[in-house]
mmCIF file of C-alpha atoms in Angstrom:
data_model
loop_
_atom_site.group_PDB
_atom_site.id
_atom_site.type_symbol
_atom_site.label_atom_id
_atom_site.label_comp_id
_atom_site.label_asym_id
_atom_site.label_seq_id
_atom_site.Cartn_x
_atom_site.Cartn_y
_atom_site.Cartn_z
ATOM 1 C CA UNK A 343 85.680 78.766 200.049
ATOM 2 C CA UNK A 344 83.406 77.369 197.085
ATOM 3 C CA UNK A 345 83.080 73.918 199.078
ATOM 4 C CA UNK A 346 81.017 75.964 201.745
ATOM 5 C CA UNK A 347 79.096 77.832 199.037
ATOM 6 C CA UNK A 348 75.533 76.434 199.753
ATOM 7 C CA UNK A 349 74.517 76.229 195.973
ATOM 8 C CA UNK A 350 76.360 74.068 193.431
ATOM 9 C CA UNK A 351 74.395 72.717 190.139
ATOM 10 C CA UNK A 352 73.303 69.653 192.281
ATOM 11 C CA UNK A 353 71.712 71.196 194.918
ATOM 12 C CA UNK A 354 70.250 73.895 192.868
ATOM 13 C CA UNK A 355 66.545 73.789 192.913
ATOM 14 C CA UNK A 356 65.244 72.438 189.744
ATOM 15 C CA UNK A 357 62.647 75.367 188.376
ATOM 16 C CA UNK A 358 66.613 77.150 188.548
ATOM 17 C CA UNK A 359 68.289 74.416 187.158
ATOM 18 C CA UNK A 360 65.674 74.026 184.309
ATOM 19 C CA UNK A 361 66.050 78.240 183.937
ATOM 20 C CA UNK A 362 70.161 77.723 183.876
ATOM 21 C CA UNK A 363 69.278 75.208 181.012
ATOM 22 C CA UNK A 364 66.966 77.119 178.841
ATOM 23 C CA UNK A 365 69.072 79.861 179.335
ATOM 24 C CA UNK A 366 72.105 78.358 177.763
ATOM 25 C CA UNK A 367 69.402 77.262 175.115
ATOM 26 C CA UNK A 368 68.473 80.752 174.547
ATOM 27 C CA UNK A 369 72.322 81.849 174.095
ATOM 28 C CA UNK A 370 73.186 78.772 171.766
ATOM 29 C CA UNK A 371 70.202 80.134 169.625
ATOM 30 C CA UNK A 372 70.990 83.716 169.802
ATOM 31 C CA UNK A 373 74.365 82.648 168.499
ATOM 32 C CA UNK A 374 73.340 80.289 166.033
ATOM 33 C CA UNK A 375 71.260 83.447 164.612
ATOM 34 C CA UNK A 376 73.929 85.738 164.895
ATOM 35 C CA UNK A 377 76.343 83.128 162.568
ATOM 36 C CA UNK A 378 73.442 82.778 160.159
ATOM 37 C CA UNK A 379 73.234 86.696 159.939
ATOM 38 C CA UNK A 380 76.704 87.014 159.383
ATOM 39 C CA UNK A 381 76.495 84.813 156.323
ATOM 40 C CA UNK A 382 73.751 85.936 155.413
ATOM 41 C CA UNK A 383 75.368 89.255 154.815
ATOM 42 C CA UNK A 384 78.305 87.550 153.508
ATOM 43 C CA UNK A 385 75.676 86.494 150.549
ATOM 44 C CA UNK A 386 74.175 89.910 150.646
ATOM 45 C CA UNK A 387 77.365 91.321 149.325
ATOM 46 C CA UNK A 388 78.450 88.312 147.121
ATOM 47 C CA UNK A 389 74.753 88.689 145.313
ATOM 48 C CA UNK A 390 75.331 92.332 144.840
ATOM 49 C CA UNK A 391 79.250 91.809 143.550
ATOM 50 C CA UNK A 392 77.400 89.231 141.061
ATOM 51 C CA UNK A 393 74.911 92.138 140.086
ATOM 52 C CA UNK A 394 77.350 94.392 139.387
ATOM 53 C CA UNK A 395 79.219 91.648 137.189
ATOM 54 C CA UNK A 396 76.167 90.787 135.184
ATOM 55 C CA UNK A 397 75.782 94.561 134.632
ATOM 56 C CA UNK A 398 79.585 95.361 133.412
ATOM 57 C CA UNK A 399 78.840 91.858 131.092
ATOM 58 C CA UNK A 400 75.404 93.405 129.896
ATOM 59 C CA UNK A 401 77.054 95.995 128.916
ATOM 60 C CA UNK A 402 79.890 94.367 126.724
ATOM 61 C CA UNK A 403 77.484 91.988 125.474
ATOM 62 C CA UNK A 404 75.769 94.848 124.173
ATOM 63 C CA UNK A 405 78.425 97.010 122.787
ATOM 64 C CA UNK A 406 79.096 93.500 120.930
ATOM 65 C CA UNK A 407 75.785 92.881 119.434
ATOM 66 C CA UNK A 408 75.891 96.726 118.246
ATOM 67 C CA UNK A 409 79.235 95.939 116.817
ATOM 68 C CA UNK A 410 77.917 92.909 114.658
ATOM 69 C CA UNK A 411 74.979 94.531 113.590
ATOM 70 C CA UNK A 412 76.900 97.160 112.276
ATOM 71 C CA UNK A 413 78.923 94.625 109.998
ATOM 72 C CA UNK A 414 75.653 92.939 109.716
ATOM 73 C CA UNK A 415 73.960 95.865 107.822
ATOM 74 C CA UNK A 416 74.398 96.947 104.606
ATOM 75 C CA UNK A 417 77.381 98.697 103.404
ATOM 76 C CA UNK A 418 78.144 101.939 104.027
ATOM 77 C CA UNK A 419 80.176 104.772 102.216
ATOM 78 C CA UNK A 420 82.152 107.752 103.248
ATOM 79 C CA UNK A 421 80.808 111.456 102.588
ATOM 80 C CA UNK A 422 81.549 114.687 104.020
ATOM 81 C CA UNK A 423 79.576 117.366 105.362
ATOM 82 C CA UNK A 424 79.160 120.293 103.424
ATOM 83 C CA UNK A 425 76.564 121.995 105.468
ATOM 84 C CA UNK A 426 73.408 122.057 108.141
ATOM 85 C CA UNK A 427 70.121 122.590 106.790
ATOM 86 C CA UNK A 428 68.142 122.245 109.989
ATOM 87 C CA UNK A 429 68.647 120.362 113.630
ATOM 88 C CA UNK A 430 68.686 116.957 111.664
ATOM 89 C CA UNK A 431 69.089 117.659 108.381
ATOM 90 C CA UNK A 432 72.426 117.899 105.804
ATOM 91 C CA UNK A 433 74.183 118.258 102.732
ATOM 92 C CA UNK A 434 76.668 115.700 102.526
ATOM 93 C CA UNK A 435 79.131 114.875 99.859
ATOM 94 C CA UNK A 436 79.071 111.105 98.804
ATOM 95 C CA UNK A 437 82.445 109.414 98.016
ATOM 96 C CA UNK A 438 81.052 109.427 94.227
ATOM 97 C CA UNK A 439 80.984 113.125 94.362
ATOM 98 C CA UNK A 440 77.105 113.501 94.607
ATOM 99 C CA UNK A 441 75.462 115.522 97.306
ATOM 100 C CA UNK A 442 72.737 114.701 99.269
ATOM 101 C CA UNK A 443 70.309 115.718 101.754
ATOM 102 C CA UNK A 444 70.518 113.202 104.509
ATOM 103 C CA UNK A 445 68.991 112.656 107.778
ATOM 104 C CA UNK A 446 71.271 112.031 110.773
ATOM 105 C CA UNK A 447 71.059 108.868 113.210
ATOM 106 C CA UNK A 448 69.295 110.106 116.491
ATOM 107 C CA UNK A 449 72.224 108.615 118.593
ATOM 108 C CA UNK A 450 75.062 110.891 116.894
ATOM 109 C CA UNK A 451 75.999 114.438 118.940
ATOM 110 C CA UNK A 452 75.191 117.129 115.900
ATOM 111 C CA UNK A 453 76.860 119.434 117.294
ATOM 112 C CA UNK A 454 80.315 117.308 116.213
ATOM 113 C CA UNK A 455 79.097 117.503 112.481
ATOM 114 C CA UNK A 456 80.570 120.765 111.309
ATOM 115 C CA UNK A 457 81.633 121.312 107.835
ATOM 116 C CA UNK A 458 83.953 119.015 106.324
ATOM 117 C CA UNK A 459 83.924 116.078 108.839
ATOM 118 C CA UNK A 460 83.845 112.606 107.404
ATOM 119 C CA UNK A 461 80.972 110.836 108.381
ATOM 120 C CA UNK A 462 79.575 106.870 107.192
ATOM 121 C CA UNK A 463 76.421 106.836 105.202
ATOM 122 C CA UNK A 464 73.745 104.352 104.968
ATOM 123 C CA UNK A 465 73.520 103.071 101.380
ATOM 124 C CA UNK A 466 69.610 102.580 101.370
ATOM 125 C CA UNK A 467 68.595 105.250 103.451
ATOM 126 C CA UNK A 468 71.572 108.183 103.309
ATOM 127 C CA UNK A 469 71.503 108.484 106.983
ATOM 128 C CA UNK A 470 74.603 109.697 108.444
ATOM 129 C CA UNK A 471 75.445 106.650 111.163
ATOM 130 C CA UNK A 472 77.879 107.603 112.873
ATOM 131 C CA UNK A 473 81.559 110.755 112.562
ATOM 132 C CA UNK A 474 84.447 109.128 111.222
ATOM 133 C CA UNK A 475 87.812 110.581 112.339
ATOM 134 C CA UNK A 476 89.308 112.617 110.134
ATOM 135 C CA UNK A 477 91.781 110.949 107.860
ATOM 136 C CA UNK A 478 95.569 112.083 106.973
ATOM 137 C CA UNK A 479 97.565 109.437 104.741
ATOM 138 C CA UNK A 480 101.040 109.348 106.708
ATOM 139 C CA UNK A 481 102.910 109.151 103.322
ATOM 140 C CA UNK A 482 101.212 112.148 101.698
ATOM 141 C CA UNK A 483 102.134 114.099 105.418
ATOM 142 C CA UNK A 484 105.432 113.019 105.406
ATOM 143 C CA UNK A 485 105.934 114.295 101.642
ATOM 144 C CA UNK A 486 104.480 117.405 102.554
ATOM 145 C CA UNK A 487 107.027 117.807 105.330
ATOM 146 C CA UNK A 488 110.239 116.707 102.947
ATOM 147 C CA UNK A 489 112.622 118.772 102.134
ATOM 148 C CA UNK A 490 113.989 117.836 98.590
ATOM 149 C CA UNK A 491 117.146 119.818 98.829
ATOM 150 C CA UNK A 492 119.630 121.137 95.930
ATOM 151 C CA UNK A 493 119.489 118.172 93.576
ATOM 152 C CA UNK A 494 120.317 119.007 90.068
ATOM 153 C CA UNK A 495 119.384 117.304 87.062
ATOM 154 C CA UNK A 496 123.112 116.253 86.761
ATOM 155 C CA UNK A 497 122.638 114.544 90.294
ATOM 156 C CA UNK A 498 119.907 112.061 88.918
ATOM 157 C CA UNK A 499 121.665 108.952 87.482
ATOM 158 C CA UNK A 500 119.936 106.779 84.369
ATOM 159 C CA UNK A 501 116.897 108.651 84.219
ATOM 160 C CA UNK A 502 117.644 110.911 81.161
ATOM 161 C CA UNK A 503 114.305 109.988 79.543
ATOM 162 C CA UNK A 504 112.162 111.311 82.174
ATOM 163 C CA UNK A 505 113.903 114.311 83.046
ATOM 164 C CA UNK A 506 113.529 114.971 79.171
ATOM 165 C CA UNK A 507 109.440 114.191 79.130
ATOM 166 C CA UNK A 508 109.550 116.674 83.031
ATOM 167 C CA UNK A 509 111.461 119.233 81.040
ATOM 168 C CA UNK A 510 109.396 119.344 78.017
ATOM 169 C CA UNK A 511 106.075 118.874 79.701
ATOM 170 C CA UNK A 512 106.316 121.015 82.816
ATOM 171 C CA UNK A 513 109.898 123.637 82.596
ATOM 172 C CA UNK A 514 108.998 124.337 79.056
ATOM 173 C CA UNK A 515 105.467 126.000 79.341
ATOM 174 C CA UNK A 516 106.561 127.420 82.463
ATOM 175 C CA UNK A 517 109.416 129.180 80.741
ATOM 176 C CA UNK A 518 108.779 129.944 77.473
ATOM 177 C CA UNK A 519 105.064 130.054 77.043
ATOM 178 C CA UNK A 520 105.528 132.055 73.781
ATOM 179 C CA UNK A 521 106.733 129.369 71.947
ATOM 180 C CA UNK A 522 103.337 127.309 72.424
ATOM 181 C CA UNK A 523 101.257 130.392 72.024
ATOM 182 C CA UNK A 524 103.068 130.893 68.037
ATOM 183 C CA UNK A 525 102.458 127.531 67.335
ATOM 184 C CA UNK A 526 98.840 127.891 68.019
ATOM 185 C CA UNK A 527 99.032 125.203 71.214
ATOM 186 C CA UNK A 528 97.557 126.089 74.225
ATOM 187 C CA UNK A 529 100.747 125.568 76.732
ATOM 188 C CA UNK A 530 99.808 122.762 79.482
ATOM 189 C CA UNK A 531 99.355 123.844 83.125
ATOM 190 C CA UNK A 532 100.973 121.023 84.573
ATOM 191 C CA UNK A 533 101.035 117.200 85.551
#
């Protein structure tokens, strides 16, 4: 059947032959351009997987530089708010036990200091820099939580001296305040 077909590539006239050519031309191209789109989008989403690395790496380099200018600066010391004056402005307790009127870093949330948080101070400037969490020694916690028990005196072992100086300093007053009083001694309150 194809042997009797009256056109075959070598009998084809040759403005036909020429438009079979450039038209196998024209699909090589169209696929060649089709490849180079598809990696071009390939890079199109590599580039913006790079942007959003540099980004994320921005950021940490940032948070980093923040973090060593912060040990960079000069010292700071620990105070405690006693109370708001106005939007910006409060009394804060220094470590030392002097009170100040500060002025409060612009990136800190105000609404956080309320009365007795700890916050960091500036040493030069006595600007609060930034809320410190609030601090509980696990030993004194614990202690608080402990129950001592029934131990008698006669329970402690080689300690006779100091349950003497206890006795004298703290039971005594406590119990018989009179006796201090006719001696003319005020009775201590305490340790």
């Amino acid at each position: 059947f194809f042997s009797t077909f009256p056109f075959s590539v070598d009998n084809m006239d040759p403005k036909l032959h020429k438009l079979s050519e450039d038209n196998k031309l024209h699909n090589s191209l169209i696929n060649k351009l089709l490849d180079v789109a598809k990696k071009e989008a390939n890079i199109q989403s590599e580039i913006k997987t790079l942007r959003t690395e540099i980004n994320e790496l921005n950021d940490i380099e940032e948070w980093q530089e923040n973090a060593l200018h912060s040990l960079q600066q000069s010292g700071q010391m620990i105070g405690e708010v006693l109370k708001q004056i106005t939007h910006d402005k409060f009394i804060v307790k220094g470590s030392n036990g002097t009170r100040y009127v500060v002025g409060c870093k612009e990136a800190i949330n105000k609404s956080l200091l309320k009365t007795g948080e700890r916050v960091a101070l500036d040493f030069t400037t006595l600007t609060i820099m930034r809320r410190l969490p609030n601090q509980t020694d696990a030993m004194v916690y614990n202690m608080c939580h402990e129950d001592p028990g029934n131990v008698t005196y006669k329970q402690i072992g080689g300690l006779d001296n100091e349950i003497r100086e206890i006795r004298e300093a703290i039971e005594l007053p406590l119990r018989n305040p009179e006796i201090f009083k006719r001696v003319g001694i005020k009775p201590p309150k305490g340790v």
